[in-house]
């Protein structure tokens, strides 16, 4: 089997995603059509660093509990936003004990993106189902969309 046809890459990606147990389906939007693809990639990288440092600590780059995610950039020319399937295995406790670990990590996701993109918006859904895997790969049947797909360094 060759992966010369984007639809075959889409199917192979869906099969790969189905082998992971993701904990969150996250949408990170800029709400600014002037933000271009290169800047969006930089913001995603910075978001990964914020979240990974929070979850895995100061040596997050090589930490085995670092968040792992797949993301795709949708509508890069008109309404750029990331759809992300993430696996966050270690949910840190709220140091003040005011919220559950799940609520606390969702708050951290919101705060991290808000710092990087004050005009942006965030949607966080815990426990994504197979529909989320199909949703983030829906555009992968084109070569342009394949170029807009990102994978984190943690695994």
CSV table of N, CA and C in Angstrom, one decimal:
chain,number,residue,atom,x,y,z
A,1,UNK,N,0.8,-1.2,0.0
A,1,UNK,CA,0.0,0.0,0.0
A,1,UNK,C,0.9,1.2,0.0
A,2,UNK,N,0.6,2.1,-0.9
A,2,UNK,CA,1.4,3.4,-1.0
A,2,UNK,C,0.5,4.5,-0.4
A,3,UNK,N,1.1,5.5,0.1
A,3,UNK,CA,0.3,6.6,0.6
A,3,UNK,C,0.4,7.8,-0.3
A,4,UNK,N,0.3,7.6,-1.6
A,4,UNK,CA,0.4,8.7,-2.5
A,4,UNK,C,-0.9,9.4,-2.7
A,5,UNK,N,-2.0,8.8,-2.3
A,5,UNK,CA,-3.3,9.4,-2.4
A,5,UNK,C,-3.7,10.0,-1.0
A,6,UNK,N,-4.0,11.3,-1.0
A,6,UNK,CA,-4.4,11.9,0.3
A,6,UNK,C,-5.5,11.2,1.1
A,7,UNK,N,-6.4,10.6,0.4
A,7,UNK,CA,-7.5,9.8,1.1
A,7,UNK,C,-6.9,8.6,1.8
A,8,UNK,N,-5.9,8.0,1.2
A,8,UNK,CA,-5.2,6.9,1.9
A,8,UNK,C,-4.5,7.4,3.2
A,9,UNK,N,-3.9,8.5,3.1
A,9,UNK,CA,-3.2,9.1,4.2
A,9,UNK,C,-4.3,9.5,5.3
A,10,UNK,N,-5.4,10.0,4.9
A,10,UNK,CA,-6.5,10.3,5.8
A,10,UNK,C,-6.9,9.0,6.5
A,11,UNK,N,-7.1,7.9,5.8
A,11,UNK,CA,-7.6,6.7,6.4
A,11,UNK,C,-6.5,6.1,7.4
A,12,UNK,N,-5.2,6.2,6.9
A,12,UNK,CA,-4.1,5.7,7.8
A,12,UNK,C,-4.0,6.5,9.0
A,13,UNK,N,-4.2,7.8,8.9
A,13,UNK,CA,-4.2,8.7,10.1
A,13,UNK,C,-5.3,8.3,11.1
A,14,UNK,N,-6.5,8.1,10.5
A,14,UNK,CA,-7.6,7.7,11.4
A,14,UNK,C,-7.3,6.4,12.1
A,15,UNK,N,-6.7,5.4,11.4
A,15,UNK,CA,-6.4,4.2,12.0
A,15,UNK,C,-5.3,4.4,13.1
A,16,UNK,N,-4.4,5.2,12.8
A,16,UNK,CA,-3.3,5.5,13.9
A,16,UNK,C,-4.0,6.2,15.1
A,17,UNK,N,-4.8,7.1,14.9
A,17,UNK,CA,-5.4,7.8,16.0
A,17,UNK,C,-6.3,6.9,16.8
A,18,UNK,N,-6.9,5.9,16.2
A,18,UNK,CA,-7.7,5.0,16.9
A,18,UNK,C,-7.0,4.1,17.9
A,19,UNK,N,-5.6,4.1,17.8
A,19,UNK,CA,-4.8,3.3,18.7
A,19,UNK,C,-4.5,4.0,20.0
A,20,UNK,N,-4.8,5.3,20.1
A,20,UNK,CA,-4.5,6.1,21.2
A,20,UNK,C,-5.8,6.3,22.0
A,21,UNK,N,-5.6,6.5,23.3
A,21,UNK,CA,-6.7,6.9,24.2
A,21,UNK,C,-6.5,8.3,24.6
A,22,UNK,N,-7.3,9.2,23.9
A,22,UNK,CA,-7.1,10.6,24.1
A,22,UNK,C,-8.0,11.0,25.3
A,23,UNK,N,-7.6,12.1,26.0
A,23,UNK,CA,-8.4,12.5,27.2
A,23,UNK,C,-9.1,13.8,26.9
A,24,UNK,N,-8.7,14.6,25.9
A,24,UNK,CA,-9.3,15.9,25.6
A,24,UNK,C,-9.4,16.1,24.1
A,25,UNK,N,-10.5,16.8,23.7
A,25,UNK,CA,-10.6,17.4,22.4
A,25,UNK,C,-10.7,18.9,22.6
A,26,UNK,N,-9.7,19.5,22.0
A,26,UNK,CA,-9.4,21.0,22.3
A,26,UNK,C,-9.5,21.8,21.0
A,27,UNK,N,-10.2,22.9,21.0
A,27,UNK,CA,-10.2,23.8,19.9
A,27,UNK,C,-9.5,25.1,20.4
A,28,UNK,N,-8.5,25.6,19.7
A,28,UNK,CA,-7.8,26.8,20.0
A,28,UNK,C,-8.0,27.8,18.8
A,29,UNK,N,-8.8,28.8,19.0
A,29,UNK,CA,-9.1,29.8,17.9
A,29,UNK,C,-8.4,31.1,18.2
A,30,UNK,N,-8.1,31.9,17.2
A,30,UNK,CA,-7.5,33.2,17.4
A,30,UNK,C,-8.5,34.3,17.3
A,31,UNK,N,-9.6,34.0,16.6
A,31,UNK,CA,-10.6,35.0,16.3
A,31,UNK,C,-10.0,36.2,15.6
A,32,UNK,N,-9.0,36.0,14.8
A,32,UNK,CA,-8.3,37.0,14.1
A,32,UNK,C,-7.8,36.5,12.7
A,33,UNK,N,-8.5,36.9,11.6
A,33,UNK,CA,-8.1,36.3,10.3
A,33,UNK,C,-6.8,36.8,9.8
A,34,UNK,N,-6.1,37.8,10.5
A,34,UNK,CA,-4.8,38.2,10.1
A,34,UNK,C,-3.7,37.4,10.6
A,35,UNK,N,-4.0,36.5,11.5
A,35,UNK,CA,-2.9,35.6,12.0
A,35,UNK,C,-2.7,34.5,10.9
A,36,UNK,N,-1.5,34.4,10.5
A,36,UNK,CA,-1.1,33.4,9.4
A,36,UNK,C,-0.6,32.1,10.0
A,37,UNK,N,-0.4,31.2,9.0
A,37,UNK,CA,0.0,29.8,9.4
A,37,UNK,C,1.3,29.7,10.2
A,38,UNK,N,2.3,30.5,9.9
A,38,UNK,CA,3.6,30.4,10.6
A,38,UNK,C,3.4,30.9,12.1
A,39,UNK,N,2.6,31.9,12.3
A,39,UNK,CA,2.3,32.4,13.6
A,39,UNK,C,1.5,31.4,14.4
A,40,UNK,N,0.5,30.8,13.7
A,40,UNK,CA,-0.3,29.7,14.4
A,40,UNK,C,0.6,28.6,14.8
A,41,UNK,N,1.5,28.2,14.0
A,41,UNK,CA,2.4,27.1,14.4
A,41,UNK,C,3.3,27.5,15.7
A,42,UNK,N,3.7,28.7,15.7
A,42,UNK,CA,4.5,29.2,16.8
A,42,UNK,C,3.6,29.3,18.1
A,43,UNK,N,2.4,29.7,17.9
A,43,UNK,CA,1.5,29.7,19.1
A,43,UNK,C,1.2,28.3,19.6
A,44,UNK,N,1.0,27.4,18.7
A,44,UNK,CA,0.8,26.0,19.1
A,44,UNK,C,2.0,25.4,19.8
A,45,UNK,N,3.2,25.7,19.4
A,45,UNK,CA,4.4,25.3,20.0
A,45,UNK,C,4.5,25.9,21.4
A,46,UNK,N,4.2,27.2,21.5
A,46,UNK,CA,4.2,27.8,22.8
A,46,UNK,C,3.1,27.3,23.8
A,47,UNK,N,2.0,27.0,23.2
A,47,UNK,CA,0.9,26.4,24.0
A,47,UNK,C,1.3,25.0,24.6
A,48,UNK,N,2.0,24.2,23.7
A,48,UNK,CA,2.5,22.9,24.1
A,48,UNK,C,3.5,23.1,25.3
A,49,UNK,N,4.4,24.1,25.2
A,49,UNK,CA,5.4,24.3,26.2
A,49,UNK,C,4.7,24.7,27.5
A,50,UNK,N,3.7,25.6,27.5
A,50,UNK,CA,3.0,26.0,28.7
A,50,UNK,C,2.3,24.8,29.3
A,51,UNK,N,1.5,24.0,28.6
A,51,UNK,CA,0.8,22.9,29.1
A,51,UNK,C,1.7,21.8,29.6
A,52,UNK,N,2.8,21.5,28.8
A,52,UNK,CA,3.7,20.5,29.2
A,52,UNK,C,4.5,20.8,30.5
A,53,UNK,N,4.8,22.1,30.6
A,53,UNK,CA,5.5,22.5,31.8
A,53,UNK,C,4.6,22.4,33.0
A,54,UNK,N,3.4,22.7,32.8
A,54,UNK,CA,2.4,22.6,33.9
A,54,UNK,C,2.2,21.1,34.4
A,55,UNK,N,2.1,20.3,33.4
A,55,UNK,CA,1.8,18.9,33.7
A,55,UNK,C,3.0,18.1,34.1
A,56,UNK,N,4.1,18.3,33.4
A,56,UNK,CA,5.3,17.5,33.6
A,56,UNK,C,6.4,18.2,34.4
A,57,UNK,N,6.3,19.4,34.7
A,57,UNK,CA,7.4,20.1,35.4
A,57,UNK,C,8.4,20.8,34.5
A,58,UNK,N,9.4,21.4,35.2
A,58,UNK,CA,10.4,22.2,34.5
A,58,UNK,C,11.2,21.4,33.4
A,59,UNK,N,11.4,20.1,33.6
A,59,UNK,CA,12.1,19.2,32.6
A,59,UNK,C,11.1,18.5,31.7
A,60,UNK,N,10.1,19.2,31.3
A,60,UNK,CA,9.0,18.6,30.5
A,60,UNK,C,9.4,18.1,29.2
A,61,UNK,N,10.5,18.6,28.6
A,61,UNK,CA,10.8,18.2,27.2
A,61,UNK,C,11.1,16.7,27.0
A,62,UNK,N,11.7,16.1,28.1
A,62,UNK,CA,12.0,14.6,28.0
A,62,UNK,C,11.2,13.8,29.0
A,63,UNK,N,10.2,14.4,29.6
A,63,UNK,CA,9.4,13.8,30.6
A,63,UNK,C,8.4,12.8,30.0
A,64,UNK,N,8.3,11.6,30.5
A,64,UNK,CA,7.4,10.6,29.9
A,64,UNK,C,5.9,10.9,30.1
A,65,UNK,N,5.6,11.8,31.1
A,65,UNK,CA,4.2,12.1,31.3
A,65,UNK,C,3.8,13.4,30.6
A,66,UNK,N,4.6,13.9,29.7
A,66,UNK,CA,4.3,15.1,28.9
A,66,UNK,C,3.1,14.8,28.1
A,67,UNK,N,2.2,15.9,27.9
A,67,UNK,CA,1.0,15.7,27.1
A,67,UNK,C,1.4,15.3,25.7
A,68,UNK,N,0.6,14.5,25.1
A,68,UNK,CA,0.8,14.0,23.7
A,68,UNK,C,-0.4,14.4,22.9
A,69,UNK,N,-0.3,15.0,21.7
A,69,UNK,CA,-1.4,15.4,21.0
A,69,UNK,C,-1.2,15.4,19.4
A,70,UNK,N,-2.3,15.4,18.7
A,70,UNK,CA,-2.3,15.5,17.3
A,70,UNK,C,-3.2,16.8,17.1
A,71,UNK,N,-2.8,17.6,16.2
A,71,UNK,CA,-3.6,18.9,15.9
A,71,UNK,C,-3.6,19.1,14.4
A,72,UNK,N,-4.7,19.7,14.0
A,72,UNK,CA,-4.8,20.2,12.6
A,72,UNK,C,-5.3,21.6,12.6
A,73,UNK,N,-4.7,22.4,11.7
A,73,UNK,CA,-5.0,23.8,11.5
A,73,UNK,C,-6.1,23.9,10.5
A,74,UNK,N,-7.3,24.4,10.9
A,74,UNK,CA,-8.4,24.6,10.0
A,74,UNK,C,-8.5,26.0,9.6
A,75,UNK,N,-9.0,26.2,8.4
A,75,UNK,CA,-9.3,27.6,7.8
A,75,UNK,C,-8.2,28.5,8.0
A,76,UNK,N,-6.9,28.2,7.6
A,76,UNK,CA,-5.8,29.1,7.9
A,76,UNK,C,-5.8,30.4,7.2
A,77,UNK,N,-6.7,30.6,6.2
A,77,UNK,CA,-6.7,31.9,5.5
A,77,UNK,C,-7.8,32.8,5.9
A,78,UNK,N,-8.8,32.2,6.6
A,78,UNK,CA,-10.0,33.0,7.0
A,78,UNK,C,-10.3,33.1,8.4
A,79,UNK,N,-10.2,32.0,9.1
A,79,UNK,CA,-10.6,31.8,10.5
A,79,UNK,C,-9.7,30.8,11.1
A,80,UNK,N,-8.4,31.1,11.3
A,80,UNK,CA,-7.4,30.1,11.7
A,80,UNK,C,-7.7,29.6,13.1
A,81,UNK,N,-7.8,28.2,13.3
A,81,UNK,CA,-8.0,27.6,14.6
A,81,UNK,C,-7.5,26.2,14.5
A,82,UNK,N,-7.0,25.7,15.7
A,82,UNK,CA,-6.5,24.4,15.8
A,82,UNK,C,-7.5,23.5,16.4
A,83,UNK,N,-7.7,22.3,15.9
A,83,UNK,CA,-8.4,21.2,16.5
A,83,UNK,C,-7.4,20.2,17.0
A,84,UNK,N,-7.5,19.8,18.2
A,84,UNK,CA,-6.4,19.0,18.9
A,84,UNK,C,-7.0,17.8,19.6
A,85,UNK,N,-6.5,16.6,19.4
A,85,UNK,CA,-6.8,15.5,20.3
A,85,UNK,C,-5.6,15.4,21.2
A,86,UNK,N,-5.8,15.4,22.5
A,86,UNK,CA,-4.7,15.4,23.5
A,86,UNK,C,-4.8,14.2,24.5
A,87,UNK,N,-3.7,13.7,24.9
A,87,UNK,CA,-3.7,12.7,25.9
A,87,UNK,C,-2.9,13.4,27.1
A,88,UNK,N,-3.6,13.7,28.2
A,88,UNK,CA,-2.9,14.2,29.3
A,88,UNK,C,-3.1,13.2,30.4
A,89,UNK,N,-2.1,12.4,30.6
A,89,UNK,CA,-2.2,11.2,31.6
A,89,UNK,C,-2.1,11.7,33.0
A,90,UNK,N,-1.3,12.6,33.3
A,90,UNK,CA,-1.1,13.1,34.7
A,90,UNK,C,-1.8,14.4,34.9
A,91,UNK,N,-2.9,14.4,35.6
A,91,UNK,CA,-3.6,15.6,35.9
A,91,UNK,C,-3.2,16.1,37.3
A,92,UNK,N,-2.4,17.3,37.3
A,92,UNK,CA,-2.0,17.8,38.5
A,92,UNK,C,-3.1,18.2,39.4
A,93,UNK,N,-2.9,18.1,40.7
A,93,UNK,CA,-3.9,18.6,41.7
A,93,UNK,C,-3.9,20.1,41.7
A,94,UNK,N,-5.1,20.6,42.0
A,94,UNK,CA,-5.2,22.1,42.3
A,94,UNK,C,-4.5,22.3,43.6
A,95,UNK,N,-3.5,23.2,43.6
A,95,UNK,CA,-2.7,23.4,44.9
A,95,UNK,C,-3.6,24.0,46.0
A,96,UNK,N,-4.7,24.6,45.6
A,96,UNK,CA,-5.6,25.2,46.6
A,96,UNK,C,-6.7,24.3,46.9
A,97,UNK,N,-6.8,23.2,46.2
A,97,UNK,CA,-7.9,22.2,46.5
A,97,UNK,C,-9.3,22.7,46.2
A,98,UNK,N,-9.4,23.6,45.3
A,98,UNK,CA,-10.7,24.2,45.0
A,98,UNK,C,-11.5,23.5,43.8
A,99,UNK,N,-10.7,22.8,43.0
A,99,UNK,CA,-11.3,22.1,41.9
A,99,UNK,C,-10.7,20.7,41.7
A,100,UNK,N,-11.4,19.9,40.9
A,100,UNK,CA,-10.9,18.6,40.6
A,100,UNK,C,-9.7,18.7,39.7
A,101,UNK,N,-8.9,17.6,39.6
A,101,UNK,CA,-7.8,17.7,38.6
A,101,UNK,C,-8.2,18.0,37.2
A,102,UNK,N,-9.4,17.4,36.8
A,102,UNK,CA,-9.9,17.7,35.4
A,102,UNK,C,-10.3,19.1,35.2
A,103,UNK,N,-11.0,19.7,36.2
A,103,UNK,CA,-11.3,21.1,36.1
A,103,UNK,C,-10.1,22.0,36.1
A,104,UNK,N,-9.1,21.6,36.9
A,104,UNK,CA,-7.9,22.4,37.0
A,104,UNK,C,-7.1,22.4,35.7
A,105,UNK,N,-7.0,21.3,35.1
A,105,UNK,CA,-6.2,21.2,33.8
A,105,UNK,C,-7.0,22.0,32.7
A,106,UNK,N,-8.3,21.9,32.7
A,106,UNK,CA,-9.1,22.7,31.7
A,106,UNK,C,-8.9,24.2,32.0
A,107,UNK,N,-8.8,24.6,33.2
A,107,UNK,CA,-8.6,26.0,33.5
A,107,UNK,C,-7.2,26.4,33.0
A,108,UNK,N,-6.2,25.5,33.2
A,108,UNK,CA,-4.8,25.8,32.8
A,108,UNK,C,-4.8,25.9,31.2
A,109,UNK,N,-5.5,25.0,30.5
A,109,UNK,CA,-5.6,25.1,29.1
A,109,UNK,C,-6.1,26.5,28.7
A,110,UNK,N,-7.2,26.9,29.3
A,110,UNK,CA,-7.8,28.2,29.0
A,110,UNK,C,-6.9,29.4,29.3
A,111,UNK,N,-6.2,29.3,30.4
A,111,UNK,CA,-5.3,30.4,30.8
A,111,UNK,C,-4.1,30.5,29.9
A,112,UNK,N,-3.6,29.3,29.5
A,112,UNK,CA,-2.4,29.3,28.6
A,112,UNK,C,-2.7,29.9,27.3
A,113,UNK,N,-3.8,29.5,26.7
A,113,UNK,CA,-4.2,30.0,25.4
A,113,UNK,C,-4.5,31.5,25.4
A,114,UNK,N,-5.2,31.9,26.5
A,114,UNK,CA,-5.5,33.3,26.7
A,114,UNK,C,-4.3,34.2,26.8
A,115,UNK,N,-3.3,33.7,27.4
A,115,UNK,CA,-2.0,34.5,27.5
A,115,UNK,C,-1.4,34.6,26.1
A,116,UNK,N,-1.4,33.5,25.3
A,116,UNK,CA,-0.8,33.6,24.0
A,116,UNK,C,-1.6,34.3,23.0
A,117,UNK,N,-2.9,34.3,23.2
A,117,UNK,CA,-3.9,34.9,22.2
A,117,UNK,C,-5.0,35.5,22.9
A,118,UNK,N,-4.9,36.7,23.4
A,118,UNK,CA,-5.9,37.4,24.2
A,118,UNK,C,-7.3,37.5,23.5
A,119,UNK,N,-7.3,37.6,22.2
A,119,UNK,CA,-8.5,37.7,21.5
A,119,UNK,C,-9.1,36.3,21.2
A,120,UNK,N,-8.4,35.3,21.5
A,120,UNK,CA,-8.8,33.9,21.1
A,120,UNK,C,-9.9,33.4,22.0
A,121,UNK,N,-10.3,32.2,21.5
A,121,UNK,CA,-11.3,31.4,22.3
A,121,UNK,C,-10.9,30.0,22.3
A,122,UNK,N,-11.4,29.3,23.3
A,122,UNK,CA,-11.0,27.9,23.6
A,122,UNK,C,-12.2,27.1,23.9
A,123,UNK,N,-12.2,25.8,23.4
A,123,UNK,CA,-13.3,24.9,23.7
A,123,UNK,C,-12.5,23.6,24.2
A,124,UNK,N,-12.9,23.1,25.3
A,124,UNK,CA,-12.3,21.9,25.9
A,124,UNK,C,-13.3,20.9,26.2
A,125,UNK,N,-13.2,19.7,25.6
A,125,UNK,CA,-14.2,18.6,25.8
A,125,UNK,C,-13.4,17.4,26.3
A,126,UNK,N,-13.7,17.0,27.6
A,126,UNK,CA,-13.0,15.8,28.0
A,126,UNK,C,-13.6,14.5,27.4
A,127,UNK,N,-12.8,13.5,27.4
A,127,UNK,CA,-13.2,12.1,26.9
A,127,UNK,C,-13.7,12.2,25.5
A,128,UNK,N,-12.9,12.5,24.5
A,128,UNK,CA,-13.4,12.6,23.1
A,128,UNK,C,-13.7,11.1,22.6
A,129,UNK,N,-14.6,11.1,21.7
A,129,UNK,CA,-15.0,9.8,21.1
A,129,UNK,C,-14.4,9.6,19.7
A,130,UNK,N,-14.8,8.6,19.1
A,130,UNK,CA,-14.2,8.3,17.7
A,130,UNK,C,-14.7,9.4,16.7
A,131,UNK,N,-15.8,10.1,17.0
A,131,UNK,CA,-16.2,11.2,16.1
A,131,UNK,C,-15.2,12.3,16.1
A,132,UNK,N,-14.6,12.6,17.2
A,132,UNK,CA,-13.6,13.6,17.3
A,132,UNK,C,-12.4,13.3,16.4
A,133,UNK,N,-12.0,12.0,16.4
A,133,UNK,CA,-10.9,11.5,15.5
A,133,UNK,C,-11.2,11.8,14.1
A,134,UNK,N,-12.5,11.5,13.7
A,134,UNK,CA,-12.9,11.7,12.3
A,134,UNK,C,-13.0,13.2,12.0
A,135,UNK,N,-13.4,14.0,13.0
A,135,UNK,CA,-13.6,15.4,12.8
A,135,UNK,C,-12.2,16.1,12.5
A,136,UNK,N,-11.2,15.8,13.3
A,136,UNK,CA,-9.9,16.5,13.0
A,136,UNK,C,-9.2,16.0,11.8
A,137,UNK,N,-9.6,14.9,11.2
A,137,UNK,CA,-9.0,14.4,10.0
A,137,UNK,C,-9.9,14.6,8.8
A,138,UNK,N,-11.0,15.3,8.9
A,138,UNK,CA,-12.0,15.4,7.8
A,138,UNK,C,-11.4,16.1,6.6
A,139,UNK,N,-10.4,17.0,6.8
A,139,UNK,CA,-9.8,17.7,5.7
A,139,UNK,C,-8.6,17.0,5.2
A,140,UNK,N,-8.1,16.0,5.8
A,140,UNK,CA,-6.9,15.3,5.4
A,140,UNK,C,-6.9,14.7,4.0
A,141,UNK,N,-8.0,14.8,3.3
A,141,UNK,CA,-8.1,14.2,2.0
A,141,UNK,C,-7.5,15.2,0.9
A,142,UNK,N,-6.8,16.2,1.4
A,142,UNK,CA,-6.2,17.2,0.5
A,142,UNK,C,-4.7,17.3,1.0
A,143,UNK,N,-3.8,17.6,0.0
A,143,UNK,CA,-2.4,17.7,0.4
A,143,UNK,C,-2.2,19.0,1.2
A,144,UNK,N,-2.9,20.0,1.0
A,144,UNK,CA,-2.8,21.3,1.8
A,144,UNK,C,-3.1,21.0,3.2
A,145,UNK,N,-4.1,20.2,3.5
A,145,UNK,CA,-4.5,19.9,4.9
A,145,UNK,C,-3.5,19.0,5.6
A,146,UNK,N,-2.9,18.2,4.8
A,146,UNK,CA,-1.8,17.3,5.4
A,146,UNK,C,-0.6,18.1,5.9
A,147,UNK,N,-0.3,19.2,5.1
A,147,UNK,CA,0.7,20.1,5.5
A,147,UNK,C,0.4,20.8,6.8
A,148,UNK,N,-0.9,20.9,7.2
A,148,UNK,CA,-1.3,21.7,8.3
A,148,UNK,C,-1.5,20.8,9.6
A,149,UNK,N,-1.1,19.6,9.5
A,149,UNK,CA,-1.2,18.6,10.6
A,149,UNK,C,0.0,18.6,11.4
A,150,UNK,N,-0.1,18.6,12.7
A,150,UNK,CA,1.0,18.7,13.7
A,150,UNK,C,0.9,17.6,14.7
A,151,UNK,N,2.0,17.1,15.2
A,151,UNK,CA,2.1,16.1,16.3
A,151,UNK,C,3.0,16.6,17.3
A,152,UNK,N,2.7,16.4,18.6
A,152,UNK,CA,3.6,16.8,19.7
A,152,UNK,C,4.8,16.0,19.8
A,153,UNK,N,5.8,16.4,20.5
A,153,UNK,CA,7.0,15.7,20.7
A,153,UNK,C,6.9,14.6,21.8
A,154,UNK,N,5.9,14.7,22.6
A,154,UNK,CA,5.7,13.7,23.7
A,154,UNK,C,5.0,12.5,23.2
A,155,UNK,N,5.3,11.3,23.7
A,155,UNK,CA,4.6,10.1,23.3
A,155,UNK,C,4.8,9.0,24.3
